[in-house]
Coordinates of C-alpha atoms in Angstrom, one line a residue:
G228 CA 0.0 0.0 0.0
L229 CA 1.0 3.6 0.0
V230 CA 3.2 4.3 3.1
S231 CA 2.8 7.4 5.1
L232 CA 3.8 8.5 8.5
D233 CA 1.2 9.1 11.2
S234 CA 1.3 11.7 13.9
S235 CA 3.6 9.5 16.0
G236 CA 6.1 8.9 13.3
N237 CA 5.1 5.3 12.7
D238 CA 4.5 3.8 9.3
G239 CA 0.9 3.6 8.2
D240 CA -0.1 1.3 5.3
E241 CA -2.7 2.9 3.2
G242 CA -4.8 1.3 0.5
V243 CA -5.7 2.9 -2.9
G244 CA -6.0 6.5 -2.4
G245 CA -4.4 6.4 1.0
G246 CA -2.4 9.4 2.3
M247 CA 0.8 9.7 0.4
A248 CA 1.6 13.2 1.5
E249 CA -0.2 14.2 4.6
S250 CA -3.0 16.6 3.9
S251 CA -3.8 19.6 6.1
V252 CA -6.8 18.0 7.6
S253 CA -7.4 18.9 11.2
P254 CA -6.9 16.0 13.7
A255 CA -10.5 16.2 14.8
N256 CA -11.6 15.2 11.3
K257 CA -9.2 12.2 10.9
K258 CA -10.6 8.7 11.3
R259 CA -9.6 7.0 14.5
T260 CA -8.7 3.4 14.9
H261 CA -10.1 1.1 17.5
H262 CA -6.8 1.2 19.4
Q263 CA -6.9 5.1 19.4
I264 CA -10.5 5.1 20.6
S265 CA -9.7 2.7 23.5
G266 CA -6.6 4.8 24.3
D267 CA -8.6 8.0 24.5
S268 CA -11.1 6.4 26.8
A269 CA -8.5 4.9 28.9
S270 CA -6.8 8.3 29.3
K271 CA -10.1 9.7 30.5
A272 CA -10.2 7.1 33.2
T273 CA -6.7 7.9 34.5
P274 CA -6.9 10.1 37.6
K275 CA -5.1 13.4 37.3
N276 CA -4.7 14.0 41.0
K277 CA -5.6 12.4 44.3
S278 CA -8.7 14.6 44.9
N279 CA -10.6 13.0 42.1
N280 CA -9.4 9.4 42.4
N281 CA -12.6 8.2 43.9
E282 CA -14.7 10.0 41.3
S283 CA -12.6 8.4 38.5
I284 CA -13.0 5.0 39.9
V285 CA -16.7 5.4 40.1
N286 CA -16.8 6.5 36.5
L287 CA -14.8 3.5 35.2
P288 CA -17.8 1.2 34.6
T289 CA -19.5 4.0 32.6
I290 CA -16.4 4.7 30.5
A291 CA -15.9 1.0 29.9
A292 CA -19.4 0.6 28.7
E293 CA -19.0 3.6 26.3
V294 CA -15.8 2.0 24.8
D295 CA -17.6 -1.4 24.5
N296 CA -20.5 0.2 22.7
E297 CA -18.3 2.1 20.3
S298 CA -16.3 -1.0 19.6
H299 CA -19.4 -2.9 18.7
H300 CA -20.5 -0.1 16.5
I301 CA -17.2 -0.2 14.6
I302 CA -17.4 -3.9 14.2
E303 CA -21.0 -3.7 13.0
I304 CA -20.1 -1.1 10.3
S305 CA -17.1 -3.1 9.2
E306 CA -19.1 -6.2 8.8
R307 CA -21.8 -4.3 6.9
L308 CA -19.1 -2.8 4.5
D309 CA -17.6 -6.3 4.0
T310 CA -21.1 -7.7 3.1
L311 CA -22.0 -4.9 0.7
M312 CA -18.6 -5.1 -1.1
T313 CA -18.8 -8.9 -1.4
N314 CA -22.3 -8.6 -3.0
L315 CA -21.0 -5.9 -5.3
Y316 CA -18.0 -7.9 -6.3
Q317 CA -20.2 -11.0 -7.0
R318 CA -22.4 -8.8 -9.2
I319 CA -19.4 -7.5 -11.2
L320 CA -18.1 -11.0 -11.7
H321 CA -21.5 -12.2 -12.8
V322 CA -22.2 -9.4 -15.4
T323 CA -18.7 -9.5 -16.8
S324 CA -18.3 -13.3 -17.1
F325 CA -17.7 -14.7 -20.6
S326 CA -16.1 -17.5 -22.5
P327 CA -12.8 -16.7 -24.1
D328 CA -13.9 -18.3 -27.3
S329 CA -17.2 -16.5 -27.6
L330 CA -17.3 -13.1 -29.2
S331 CA -20.9 -12.5 -28.3
Q332 CA -20.3 -13.2 -24.6
A333 CA -17.2 -11.1 -24.5
L334 CA -19.0 -8.2 -26.3
G335 CA -21.9 -8.5 -23.9
A336 CA -19.5 -8.4 -20.9
V337 CA -17.9 -5.2 -22.2
I338 CA -21.3 -3.5 -22.7
R339 CA -22.6 -4.6 -19.3
A340 CA -19.4 -3.5 -17.6
R341 CA -19.6 0.0 -19.1
G342 CA -23.3 0.2 -18.1
L343 CA -22.4 -0.6 -14.5
Y344 CA -19.5 1.9 -14.6
R345 CA -22.0 4.7 -15.5
H346 CA -23.7 4.1 -12.1
L347 CA -20.6 3.6 -10.1
D348 CA -18.9 6.7 -11.6
G349 CA -21.4 9.0 -10.0
V350 CA -21.0 7.3 -6.6
F351 CA -17.2 7.7 -6.9
D352 CA -17.5 11.4 -7.6
T353 CA -19.9 12.3 -4.9
K354 CA -18.9 9.9 -2.1
V355 CA -15.6 8.1 -2.5
R356 CA -13.5 10.9 -4.0
T357 CA -14.6 13.4 -1.4
T358 CA -13.8 11.0 1.5
D359 CA -10.3 11.5 2.8
R360 CA -8.3 8.3 3.5
S361 CA -10.8 5.9 2.0
K362 CA -9.0 2.5 1.8
F363 CA -11.4 -0.2 0.5
V364 CA -14.4 1.0 -1.5
Q365 CA -12.5 2.2 -4.5
F366 CA -11.2 -1.3 -5.2
V367 CA -14.7 -2.0 -6.7
L368 CA -13.6 0.1 -9.7
F369 CA -10.2 -1.6 -9.7
V370 CA -12.0 -5.0 -10.2
L371 CA -14.5 -3.6 -12.7
F372 CA -11.8 -2.1 -14.9
G373 CA -9.8 -5.3 -14.9
R374 CA -12.8 -7.4 -16.0
E375 CA -13.8 -4.9 -18.7
N376 CA -10.2 -4.8 -20.0
D377 CA -10.0 -8.6 -20.2
A378 CA -13.3 -8.8 -22.1
L379 CA -12.3 -6.0 -24.4
E380 CA -9.0 -7.7 -25.3
T381 CA -10.9 -10.9 -26.0
V382 CA -13.2 -8.9 -28.4
G383 CA -10.3 -7.5 -30.2
K384 CA -8.6 -10.9 -30.7
L385 CA -11.8 -12.6 -31.8
M386 CA -12.7 -9.8 -34.2
A387 CA -9.2 -9.9 -35.7
K388 CA -9.6 -13.7 -36.1
R389 CA -13.0 -13.3 -37.8
E390 CA -11.6 -10.7 -40.2
Q391 CA -8.7 -13.1 -41.1
E392 CA -11.2 -15.9 -41.7
Q393 CA -13.3 -13.5 -43.8
Q394 CA -10.4 -12.7 -46.0
Q395 CA -9.4 -16.3 -46.4
K396 CA -12.9 -17.5 -47.3
Q397 CA -13.6 -14.3 -49.3
L398 CA -17.0 -13.9 -47.7
Q399 CA -18.9 -10.8 -48.9
S400 CA -21.5 -10.5 -46.0
G401 CA -22.7 -12.0 -42.8
L402 CA -19.7 -11.0 -40.7
A403 CA -19.0 -8.1 -38.3
K404 CA -16.7 -5.4 -39.5
V405 CA -13.8 -3.7 -37.6
H406 CA -13.1 -0.3 -39.1
L407 CA -9.6 0.9 -39.7
D408 CA -9.8 3.2 -36.6
G409 CA -10.3 0.2 -34.3
K410 CA -14.0 1.0 -33.6
L411 CA -16.6 -1.8 -33.5
D412 CA -20.1 -1.1 -34.7
I413 CA -22.0 -2.8 -31.9
A414 CA -25.5 -2.6 -33.4
Q415 CA -24.4 -4.0 -36.8
T416 CA -22.3 -6.7 -35.1
M417 CA -25.1 -7.9 -32.9
K418 CA -27.5 -8.0 -35.9
E419 CA -25.1 -10.0 -38.0
M420 CA -24.5 -12.5 -35.2
E421 CA -28.2 -12.7 -34.5
M422 CA -27.4 -11.8 -30.9
D423 CA -30.5 -10.9 -28.9
D424 CA -29.7 -10.4 -25.2
P425 CA -32.4 -8.5 -23.2
T426 CA -29.8 -7.7 -20.5
I427 CA -27.7 -5.6 -22.9
T428 CA -28.5 -2.0 -23.8
I429 CA -26.8 -1.3 -27.2
P430 CA -24.8 1.9 -27.0
S431 CA -25.4 4.5 -29.6
A432 CA -21.7 5.1 -30.2
P433 CA -19.3 2.5 -31.5
I434 CA -17.0 0.8 -29.0
N435 CA -13.3 1.5 -29.5
V436 CA -11.4 -1.8 -28.8
T437 CA -8.3 0.2 -28.0
D438 CA -9.9 2.5 -25.5
P439 CA -10.7 0.6 -22.2
L440 CA -12.5 2.2 -19.3
Y441 CA -9.4 2.7 -17.2
R442 CA -7.9 5.2 -19.6
G443 CA -11.0 7.4 -19.4
F444 CA -11.0 7.1 -15.6
S445 CA -7.3 8.1 -15.4
A446 CA -7.9 11.0 -17.7
K447 CA -10.8 12.2 -15.5
L448 CA -8.7 12.1 -12.4
I449 CA -6.0 14.2 -14.1
D450 CA -8.5 16.7 -15.4
F451 CA -9.9 17.1 -11.9
F452 CA -6.4 17.7 -10.5
Y453 CA -5.8 20.3 -13.2
N454 CA -9.2 22.0 -12.9
P455 CA -8.8 25.6 -11.7
S456 CA -12.2 25.6 -10.0
H457 CA -10.8 23.2 -7.4
A458 CA -7.7 25.2 -6.8
G459 CA -8.7 26.0 -3.2
D460 CA -9.9 22.6 -2.5
V461 CA -6.7 21.0 -1.4
V462 CA -7.7 17.7 0.3
P463 CA -9.9 16.3 -2.6
R464 CA -7.2 17.2 -5.1
Q465 CA -4.6 15.4 -3.0
T466 CA -7.0 12.4 -2.7
V467 CA -7.4 12.3 -6.5
V468 CA -3.6 12.2 -7.0
C469 CA -3.3 9.5 -4.5
Y470 CA -6.0 7.4 -6.2
L471 CA -4.4 7.9 -9.6
A472 CA -0.9 6.9 -8.4
S473 CA -2.0 3.9 -6.4
F474 CA -4.4 2.7 -9.2
V475 CA -1.8 3.0 -12.0
S476 CA 0.9 1.4 -9.8
R477 CA -1.2 -1.6 -8.8
A478 CA -3.3 -2.3 -11.9
T479 CA -1.0 -4.4 -14.1
Y480 CA -3.5 -4.2 -16.9
V481 CA -2.9 -0.5 -17.3
C482 CA -0.8 0.0 -20.4
P483 CA 2.7 1.6 -20.3
E484 CA 1.4 4.5 -22.5
T485 CA -1.2 5.4 -19.9
V486 CA 1.5 5.2 -17.2
C487 CA 3.7 7.6 -19.1
E488 CA 0.8 10.0 -19.7
C489 CA -0.1 10.1 -16.0
V490 CA 3.5 10.7 -14.9
A491 CA 4.1 13.3 -17.5
A492 CA 0.9 15.2 -16.5
L493 CA 1.9 15.3 -12.9
L494 CA 5.5 16.4 -13.7
R495 CA 4.4 19.1 -16.0
W496 CA 2.1 20.5 -13.3
A497 CA 5.0 20.3 -10.7
E498 CA 7.4 22.1 -13.1
V499 CA 4.9 25.0 -13.6
Y500 CA 4.4 25.1 -9.8
I501 CA 8.1 25.4 -9.2
T502 CA 8.6 28.0 -11.8
T503 CA 5.7 30.1 -10.5
H504 CA 6.7 30.0 -6.8
S505 CA 10.4 30.3 -7.4
A506 CA 9.9 33.5 -9.3
T507 CA 8.3 35.0 -6.2
G508 CA 10.6 33.2 -3.8
G509 CA 7.6 31.4 -2.3
L510 CA 8.7 27.8 -2.6
L511 CA 12.4 28.3 -2.0
G512 CA 11.8 30.9 0.7
S513 CA 9.4 28.7 2.7
T514 CA 11.8 25.7 2.3
K515 CA 14.7 27.7 3.8
K516 CA 12.5 28.9 6.6
A517 CA 11.2 25.4 7.2
A518 CA 14.8 24.3 7.6
Q519 CA 15.3 26.8 10.4
D520 CA 12.0 26.7 12.4
G521 CA 9.9 24.1 10.5
K522 CA 7.2 26.7 9.6
S523 CA 6.4 29.1 6.9
T524 CA 3.8 31.8 6.2
S525 CA 1.0 31.2 3.8
Q526 CA -0.6 33.7 1.5
N527 CA -3.4 34.5 4.0
G528 CA -0.8 35.3 6.7
N529 CA -1.3 32.1 8.7
T530 CA 1.8 30.4 9.9
Q531 CA 2.0 26.8 8.5
H532 CA 4.6 24.1 8.1
A533 CA 6.1 24.0 4.6
C534 CA 4.5 20.6 4.0
E535 CA 1.1 22.2 4.6
T536 CA 1.7 25.2 2.5
H537 CA 2.9 23.2 -0.5
A538 CA 1.0 19.9 0.4
L539 CA -0.4 19.5 -3.1
F540 CA 3.0 20.0 -4.7
Y541 CA 4.6 17.3 -2.5
T542 CA 1.7 14.9 -3.1
A543 CA 2.0 15.3 -6.9
C544 CA 5.7 14.7 -6.8
Q545 CA 5.5 11.7 -4.6
A546 CA 2.7 10.3 -6.8
A547 CA 4.9 10.6 -9.9
F548 CA 7.9 8.9 -8.0
Y549 CA 5.6 6.2 -6.8
M550 CA 4.4 5.3 -10.3
M551 CA 7.9 5.3 -11.6
C552 CA 9.1 3.0 -8.8
F553 CA 6.4 0.4 -9.7
R554 CA 6.0 0.8 -13.4
G555 CA 9.2 2.7 -14.5
F556 CA 10.9 -0.4 -15.8
E557 CA 8.2 -0.7 -18.5

């Protein structure tokens, strides 16, 4: 996972989209582990002086009950999340299942996967992307993209095979056509194959067999990171970069071209950021000041640590380095 340091300096293993460079989220908004909750409650039960020893001892049963109730609540939510994700995974595997020798089944799997993504994409934008340090839910898209990519590759291979057979047998009609641009006319293909599946909604636009879902998803994350309208929204932009780096690094089905595009996009942004802030002495000045007292002054006059002032810059750089470490050899 993505490794970051928590407030005590210990390594913390984060899942996809986990904190790569710590964001400037206030401690009160950070998620607490069961151990932290128990520790906080235990500290409340520790008497500060002799005068309130008896009062603390009397309150121990109440505090213990509160800790127990919160523990049960955490376990209940965790089990509910596990159940929901298991059902969703099973649904994804079901709708994207196909035989590697069946063009109709592979084509149906691609269409159903893209239909499911249209629903999950909105959930990701409104819920997952806006949740800091989300670790598990985003793996649903990870699985969906992998299944869709497998089906799409199968469609491309089988279509190429059919075209080769068509040329060899010199058939004039009755077979699907793959255009020179790699786009597959779904409606015509299903008609020629006499494929009638009520579970499939035929898309209006042709499917490009060289353009899997994960490429559009990666481009969307980069666009959000670049979007000026989110310039003051630091935490979600950091979260998007973390999702992008961890997804591209982990998903072996992501092509090297996409990896290069993602790394190049982040480094171009970082280069512009350095040029902009170096011209005003902002980035270099705050770095020198941080070396002396660990703090710097932001544009609004508030005193911040340099990592907080330039948190997005450090996150983007670490994301680029992270992708290069895992996929650079390709």
